[in-house]
Amino acid sequence: AVTYEYPESEPCVMLLLASCVGLGVRTRSAPAVAAAAAGLAADAAMAADATDAAEYLWRGEVPLPGADCQERLVGASPGVALRVLRWSPTDSAAAGRRPLVFVAGWGSVFEGWRPLLTTWASRRPIIYIETREKKSAEFDFRPNVADFAMARHADDIAAVLAAIGVAPSSVDWFSSSLGATLLLDGFQRGALDGRASVMLAPNPAFKFPLWARQLLRLPLPRRGYARLQPLGMWAVRRKTKEPAQ
């Protein structure tokens, strides 16, 4: 059995990074205030433009060579619907093979996996499920910390497969990071099953850096966290080599 432990603060950071727009500036100088306000407006505009430009990453079918694509929003729990992409090979022999369920990592977009899925989609059926922390997920309510517990993610996957008529025991799995971690949780609790599973970089523990722990302790209002998006965008750009991510 695999034991998975994660800090209670993990969902908090997921909400922080998912909702993170500009840093507040405290100053006594009127010109400095005006300059800071202009800078914040520019940052907010840049973030809005980036959001609009990235909308295509979370909506619409994704055609791949040698396969037909279908996109659906599938209910995963009361008030929560997840985006599901399914590719069926145009070759009848390949279409009859065992399906592969693909669960990517925290905030990961499809474009980061396009090269791999382009190769696989013509060879076997693929079911690509985007988890609830992603922009594609739809909520009928305002989510809180508990709504992003690891067990909720795993139960979502089980519910989606049930809704589309796929038995977990009949599939192979491919997952990364958060996707791999939620599968470990689901397998351990018996919520999920499968024939085989490839897991990339599951997280048995996640230690937040000191600056992140200090930030979470600050008595900031909710909208204060929302003003951190430009800083988060800058940090992500430094860390990743994939433009879509």
mmCIF file of C-alpha atoms in Angstrom:
data_model
loop_
_atom_site.group_PDB
_atom_site.id
_atom_site.type_symbol
_atom_site.label_atom_id
_atom_site.label_comp_id
_atom_site.label_asym_id
_atom_site.label_seq_id
_atom_site.Cartn_x
_atom_site.Cartn_y
_atom_site.Cartn_z
ATOM 1 C CA ALA A 1 0.000 0.000 0.000
ATOM 2 C CA VAL A 2 1.137 3.550 -0.669
ATOM 3 C CA THR A 3 0.684 6.100 2.087
ATOM 4 C CA TYR A 4 0.152 9.641 0.948
ATOM 5 C CA GLU A 5 0.295 12.624 3.267
ATOM 6 C CA TYR A 6 -0.175 16.218 2.229
ATOM 7 C CA PRO A 7 -0.332 19.454 4.232
ATOM 8 C CA GLU A 8 -3.694 21.010 4.936
ATOM 9 C CA SER A 9 -2.368 24.245 3.402
ATOM 10 C CA GLU A 10 -1.972 22.671 -0.046
ATOM 11 C CA PRO A 11 -5.508 23.508 -1.206
ATOM 12 C CA CYS A 12 -5.004 27.068 0.079
ATOM 13 C CA VAL A 13 -2.074 27.547 -2.252
ATOM 14 C CA MET A 14 -4.048 25.988 -5.103
ATOM 15 C CA LEU A 15 -6.734 28.616 -4.551
ATOM 16 C CA LEU A 16 -4.104 31.325 -4.191
ATOM 17 C CA LEU A 17 -2.393 30.501 -7.470
ATOM 18 C CA ALA A 18 -5.665 29.811 -9.284
ATOM 19 C CA SER A 19 -7.161 33.210 -8.333
ATOM 20 C CA CYS A 20 -3.966 35.133 -8.161
ATOM 21 C CA VAL A 21 -4.032 40.632 -10.174
ATOM 22 C CA GLY A 22 -0.863 43.462 -9.137
ATOM 23 C CA LEU A 23 0.899 44.209 -5.914
ATOM 24 C CA GLY A 24 -0.302 46.960 -3.627
ATOM 25 C CA VAL A 25 2.116 49.842 -3.001
ATOM 26 C CA ARG A 26 2.199 51.893 0.199
ATOM 27 C CA THR A 27 3.715 55.358 -0.179
ATOM 28 C CA ARG A 28 3.233 58.955 1.003
ATOM 29 C CA SER A 29 4.245 60.552 -2.284
ATOM 30 C CA ALA A 30 1.362 61.608 -4.570
ATOM 31 C CA PRO A 31 3.475 61.211 -7.750
ATOM 32 C CA ALA A 32 4.581 57.815 -6.536
ATOM 33 C CA VAL A 33 0.971 56.848 -5.882
ATOM 34 C CA ALA A 34 0.018 57.921 -9.409
ATOM 35 C CA ALA A 35 2.946 56.000 -10.902
ATOM 36 C CA ALA A 36 2.094 52.916 -8.871
ATOM 37 C CA ALA A 37 -1.550 53.110 -9.957
ATOM 38 C CA ALA A 38 -0.480 53.354 -13.601
ATOM 39 C CA GLY A 39 1.786 50.357 -13.142
ATOM 40 C CA LEU A 40 -0.988 48.334 -11.539
ATOM 41 C CA ALA A 41 -3.363 49.239 -14.360
ATOM 42 C CA ALA A 42 -0.788 48.117 -16.917
ATOM 43 C CA ASP A 43 -0.231 44.859 -15.052
ATOM 44 C CA ALA A 44 -3.966 44.233 -14.841
ATOM 45 C CA ALA A 45 -4.405 44.970 -18.540
ATOM 46 C CA MET A 46 -1.548 42.615 -19.393
ATOM 47 C CA ALA A 47 -3.100 39.894 -17.250
ATOM 48 C CA ALA A 48 -6.512 40.413 -18.894
ATOM 49 C CA ASP A 49 -4.979 40.248 -22.364
ATOM 50 C CA ALA A 50 -3.124 37.080 -21.452
ATOM 51 C CA THR A 51 -6.332 35.589 -20.093
ATOM 52 C CA ASP A 52 -8.238 36.357 -23.298
ATOM 53 C CA ALA A 53 -5.431 35.022 -25.478
ATOM 54 C CA ALA A 54 -5.242 31.828 -23.438
ATOM 55 C CA GLU A 55 -8.977 31.111 -23.495
ATOM 56 C CA TYR A 56 -8.532 28.735 -26.440
ATOM 57 C CA LEU A 57 -6.396 26.529 -24.185
ATOM 58 C CA TRP A 58 -9.443 25.611 -22.102
ATOM 59 C CA ARG A 59 -12.268 25.347 -24.624
ATOM 60 C CA GLY A 60 -13.044 23.511 -27.844
ATOM 61 C CA GLU A 61 -12.266 20.225 -29.502
ATOM 62 C CA VAL A 62 -8.624 19.480 -30.298
ATOM 63 C CA PRO A 63 -8.176 17.709 -33.668
ATOM 64 C CA LEU A 64 -5.264 15.279 -33.813
ATOM 65 C CA PRO A 65 -4.062 13.292 -36.844
ATOM 66 C CA GLY A 66 -5.687 9.888 -37.307
ATOM 67 C CA ALA A 67 -8.337 10.379 -34.643
ATOM 68 C CA ASP A 68 -11.786 11.894 -34.105
ATOM 69 C CA CYS A 69 -12.147 14.250 -31.133
ATOM 70 C CA GLN A 70 -15.100 14.918 -28.858
ATOM 71 C CA GLU A 71 -15.264 17.499 -26.063
ATOM 72 C CA ARG A 72 -17.739 17.304 -23.172
ATOM 73 C CA LEU A 73 -18.370 18.932 -19.819
ATOM 74 C CA VAL A 74 -19.145 16.065 -17.467
ATOM 75 C CA GLY A 75 -20.641 16.368 -13.998
ATOM 76 C CA ALA A 76 -18.130 15.153 -11.415
ATOM 77 C CA SER A 77 -19.990 16.070 -8.232
ATOM 78 C CA PRO A 78 -22.970 18.296 -7.354
ATOM 79 C CA GLY A 79 -22.287 21.699 -8.874
ATOM 80 C CA VAL A 80 -18.954 20.753 -10.476
ATOM 81 C CA ALA A 81 -18.360 19.872 -14.141
ATOM 82 C CA LEU A 82 -15.026 18.901 -15.697
ATOM 83 C CA ARG A 83 -13.836 19.190 -19.284
ATOM 84 C CA VAL A 84 -13.215 15.822 -20.948
ATOM 85 C CA LEU A 85 -11.552 15.322 -24.323
ATOM 86 C CA ARG A 86 -11.899 11.932 -26.043
ATOM 87 C CA TRP A 87 -9.999 10.800 -29.120
ATOM 88 C CA SER A 88 -11.039 7.701 -31.045
ATOM 89 C CA PRO A 89 -8.639 6.396 -33.744
ATOM 90 C CA THR A 90 -10.030 6.363 -37.257
ATOM 91 C CA ASP A 91 -8.399 2.949 -37.726
ATOM 92 C CA SER A 92 -10.935 0.341 -36.568
ATOM 93 C CA ALA A 93 -8.316 -1.995 -35.097
ATOM 94 C CA ALA A 94 -6.771 0.799 -33.024
ATOM 95 C CA ALA A 95 -10.211 2.033 -31.961
ATOM 96 C CA GLY A 96 -10.930 -1.381 -30.432
ATOM 97 C CA ARG A 97 -7.939 -1.304 -28.095
ATOM 98 C CA ARG A 98 -8.091 -0.647 -24.365
ATOM 99 C CA PRO A 99 -8.595 3.074 -23.597
ATOM 100 C CA LEU A 100 -5.958 5.181 -21.896
ATOM 101 C CA VAL A 101 -7.081 7.709 -19.282
ATOM 102 C CA PHE A 102 -4.780 10.728 -19.132
ATOM 103 C CA VAL A 103 -4.729 12.992 -16.047
ATOM 104 C CA ALA A 104 -2.275 15.890 -16.237
ATOM 105 C CA GLY A 105 -0.779 17.925 -13.400
ATOM 106 C CA TRP A 106 -1.801 20.989 -11.411
ATOM 107 C CA GLY A 107 -2.895 23.726 -13.813
ATOM 108 C CA SER A 108 -1.315 21.910 -16.776
ATOM 109 C CA VAL A 109 -2.766 22.741 -20.198
ATOM 110 C CA PHE A 110 -3.266 20.324 -23.065
ATOM 111 C CA GLU A 111 -0.743 22.118 -25.290
ATOM 112 C CA GLY A 112 2.078 20.959 -23.047
ATOM 113 C CA TRP A 113 1.155 17.353 -23.864
ATOM 114 C CA ARG A 114 0.240 17.825 -27.521
ATOM 115 C CA PRO A 115 3.378 16.115 -28.955
ATOM 116 C CA LEU A 116 2.820 12.980 -26.864
ATOM 117 C CA LEU A 117 -0.938 12.797 -27.449
ATOM 118 C CA THR A 118 -0.491 13.426 -31.172
ATOM 119 C CA THR A 119 1.512 10.203 -31.277
ATOM 120 C CA TRP A 120 -0.893 8.197 -29.123
ATOM 121 C CA ALA A 121 -4.309 9.345 -30.379
ATOM 122 C CA SER A 122 -4.111 7.375 -33.630
ATOM 123 C CA ARG A 123 -3.034 4.184 -31.824
ATOM 124 C CA ARG A 124 -5.668 3.763 -29.080
ATOM 125 C CA PRO A 125 -8.653 5.579 -27.558
ATOM 126 C CA ILE A 126 -7.620 8.427 -25.238
ATOM 127 C CA ILE A 127 -9.698 9.980 -22.452
ATOM 128 C CA TYR A 128 -8.158 13.241 -21.248
ATOM 129 C CA ILE A 129 -9.707 14.610 -18.028
ATOM 130 C CA GLU A 130 -8.964 18.112 -16.744
ATOM 131 C CA THR A 131 -9.155 18.299 -12.951
ATOM 132 C CA ARG A 132 -11.181 20.814 -10.963
ATOM 133 C CA GLU A 133 -8.435 23.346 -10.198
ATOM 134 C CA LYS A 134 -8.115 24.159 -13.902
ATOM 135 C CA LYS A 135 -9.786 27.082 -15.676
ATOM 136 C CA SER A 136 -11.936 24.706 -17.742
ATOM 137 C CA ALA A 137 -13.801 23.438 -14.662
ATOM 138 C CA GLU A 138 -17.233 24.927 -14.001
ATOM 139 C CA PHE A 139 -18.643 25.499 -10.504
ATOM 140 C CA ASP A 140 -22.222 26.364 -9.591
ATOM 141 C CA PHE A 141 -20.974 27.695 -6.253
ATOM 142 C CA ARG A 142 -17.992 29.520 -4.784
ATOM 143 C CA PRO A 143 -15.414 26.815 -3.944
ATOM 144 C CA ASN A 144 -13.485 26.803 -0.691
ATOM 145 C CA VAL A 145 -10.383 25.034 0.584
ATOM 146 C CA ALA A 146 -12.139 21.730 1.292
ATOM 147 C CA ASP A 147 -13.357 21.540 -2.304
ATOM 148 C CA PHE A 148 -9.749 20.988 -3.449
ATOM 149 C CA ALA A 149 -8.788 18.154 -1.092
ATOM 150 C CA MET A 150 -6.964 15.304 -2.821
ATOM 151 C CA ALA A 151 -9.835 12.890 -2.258
ATOM 152 C CA ARG A 152 -12.190 15.259 -4.115
ATOM 153 C CA HIS A 153 -9.944 15.134 -7.163
ATOM 154 C CA ALA A 154 -9.800 11.335 -7.137
ATOM 155 C CA ASP A 155 -13.548 11.006 -6.620
ATOM 156 C CA ASP A 156 -14.085 13.389 -9.545
ATOM 157 C CA ILE A 157 -12.187 11.069 -11.875
ATOM 158 C CA ALA A 158 -14.200 8.058 -10.730
ATOM 159 C CA ALA A 159 -17.462 9.981 -11.215
ATOM 160 C CA VAL A 160 -16.481 11.157 -14.708
ATOM 161 C CA LEU A 161 -15.630 7.639 -15.847
ATOM 162 C CA ALA A 162 -18.931 6.362 -14.463
ATOM 163 C CA ALA A 163 -20.813 9.157 -16.255
ATOM 164 C CA ILE A 164 -19.284 8.301 -19.639
ATOM 165 C CA GLY A 165 -19.726 4.548 -19.119
ATOM 166 C CA VAL A 166 -16.085 3.499 -18.709
ATOM 167 C CA ALA A 167 -15.116 1.000 -15.997
ATOM 168 C CA PRO A 168 -11.888 2.069 -14.216
ATOM 169 C CA SER A 169 -10.736 -1.561 -14.061
ATOM 170 C CA SER A 170 -10.737 -1.747 -17.860
ATOM 171 C CA VAL A 171 -8.367 1.164 -18.548
ATOM 172 C CA ASP A 172 -4.679 1.999 -18.513
ATOM 173 C CA TRP A 173 -3.614 5.228 -16.846
ATOM 174 C CA PHE A 174 -1.077 7.943 -17.589
ATOM 175 C CA SER A 175 -0.687 10.782 -15.089
ATOM 176 C CA SER A 176 1.678 13.517 -13.994
ATOM 177 C CA SER A 177 2.298 15.463 -10.778
ATOM 178 C CA LEU A 178 -1.121 16.251 -9.240
ATOM 179 C CA GLY A 179 -2.692 13.707 -11.588
ATOM 180 C CA ALA A 180 -0.345 10.996 -10.334
ATOM 181 C CA THR A 181 -0.877 12.006 -6.723
ATOM 182 C CA LEU A 182 -4.672 11.860 -6.929
ATOM 183 C CA LEU A 183 -4.429 8.418 -8.538
ATOM 184 C CA LEU A 184 -2.331 7.180 -5.613
ATOM 185 C CA ASP A 185 -5.027 8.470 -3.281
ATOM 186 C CA GLY A 186 -7.807 6.885 -5.343
ATOM 187 C CA PHE A 187 -6.044 3.530 -5.643
ATOM 188 C CA GLN A 188 -5.276 3.432 -1.932
ATOM 189 C CA ARG A 189 -8.866 4.199 -0.923
ATOM 190 C CA GLY A 190 -10.356 1.850 -3.518
ATOM 191 C CA ALA A 191 -12.101 4.709 -5.318
ATOM 192 C CA LEU A 192 -10.171 3.924 -8.521
ATOM 193 C CA ASP A 193 -8.873 0.825 -10.226
ATOM 194 C CA GLY A 194 -7.061 -0.019 -13.421
ATOM 195 C CA ARG A 195 -5.055 -2.494 -15.444
ATOM 196 C CA ALA A 196 -1.776 -0.537 -15.486
ATOM 197 C CA SER A 197 -0.620 2.933 -14.518
ATOM 198 C CA VAL A 198 2.346 5.122 -15.467
ATOM 199 C CA MET A 199 2.860 7.969 -12.991
ATOM 200 C CA LEU A 200 5.252 10.854 -13.534
ATOM 201 C CA ALA A 201 6.473 12.729 -10.450
ATOM 202 C CA PRO A 202 3.718 12.039 -7.893
ATOM 203 C CA ASN A 203 4.015 14.221 -4.788
ATOM 204 C CA PRO A 204 4.129 12.207 -1.545
ATOM 205 C CA ALA A 205 4.863 15.488 0.215
ATOM 206 C CA PHE A 206 5.088 19.121 -0.790
ATOM 207 C CA LYS A 207 7.215 21.530 1.202
ATOM 208 C CA PHE A 208 6.404 25.130 0.476
ATOM 209 C CA PRO A 209 9.280 27.626 0.415
ATOM 210 C CA LEU A 210 9.625 29.990 3.341
ATOM 211 C CA TRP A 211 8.347 33.003 1.382
ATOM 212 C CA ALA A 212 5.151 31.127 0.477
ATOM 213 C CA ARG A 213 4.496 30.101 4.078
ATOM 214 C CA GLN A 214 5.009 33.683 5.256
ATOM 215 C CA LEU A 215 2.704 34.980 2.534
ATOM 216 C CA LEU A 216 -0.084 32.625 3.590
ATOM 217 C CA ARG A 217 0.171 33.878 7.179
ATOM 218 C CA LEU A 218 -0.350 37.513 6.211
ATOM 219 C CA PRO A 219 -3.795 38.901 7.171
ATOM 220 C CA LEU A 220 -4.597 39.844 3.599
ATOM 221 C CA PRO A 221 -8.189 40.134 2.331
ATOM 222 C CA ARG A 222 -9.215 37.714 -0.396
ATOM 223 C CA ARG A 223 -8.887 40.372 -3.087
ATOM 224 C CA GLY A 224 -5.329 40.982 -1.888
ATOM 225 C CA TYR A 225 -4.333 37.524 -3.098
ATOM 226 C CA ALA A 226 -6.085 38.197 -6.397
ATOM 227 C CA ARG A 227 -3.693 41.101 -6.975
ATOM 228 C CA LEU A 228 -0.671 38.787 -7.103
ATOM 229 C CA GLN A 229 -1.327 37.394 -10.578
ATOM 230 C CA PRO A 230 1.378 39.406 -12.425
ATOM 231 C CA LEU A 231 3.979 38.184 -9.934
ATOM 232 C CA GLY A 232 2.786 34.601 -10.413
ATOM 233 C CA MET A 233 2.849 34.966 -14.192
ATOM 234 C CA TRP A 234 6.419 36.284 -14.042
ATOM 235 C CA ALA A 235 7.540 33.355 -11.875
ATOM 236 C CA VAL A 236 5.917 30.796 -14.173
ATOM 237 C CA ARG A 237 7.545 32.335 -17.253
ATOM 238 C CA ARG A 238 10.956 31.940 -15.612
ATOM 239 C CA LYS A 239 10.372 28.288 -14.753
ATOM 240 C CA THR A 240 8.837 26.829 -17.891
ATOM 241 C CA LYS A 241 10.149 26.487 -21.426
ATOM 242 C CA GLU A 242 6.710 25.723 -22.872
ATOM 243 C CA PRO A 243 4.912 28.904 -24.075
ATOM 244 C CA ALA A 244 1.466 27.328 -23.646
ATOM 245 C CA GLN A 245 2.147 26.493 -20.019
#
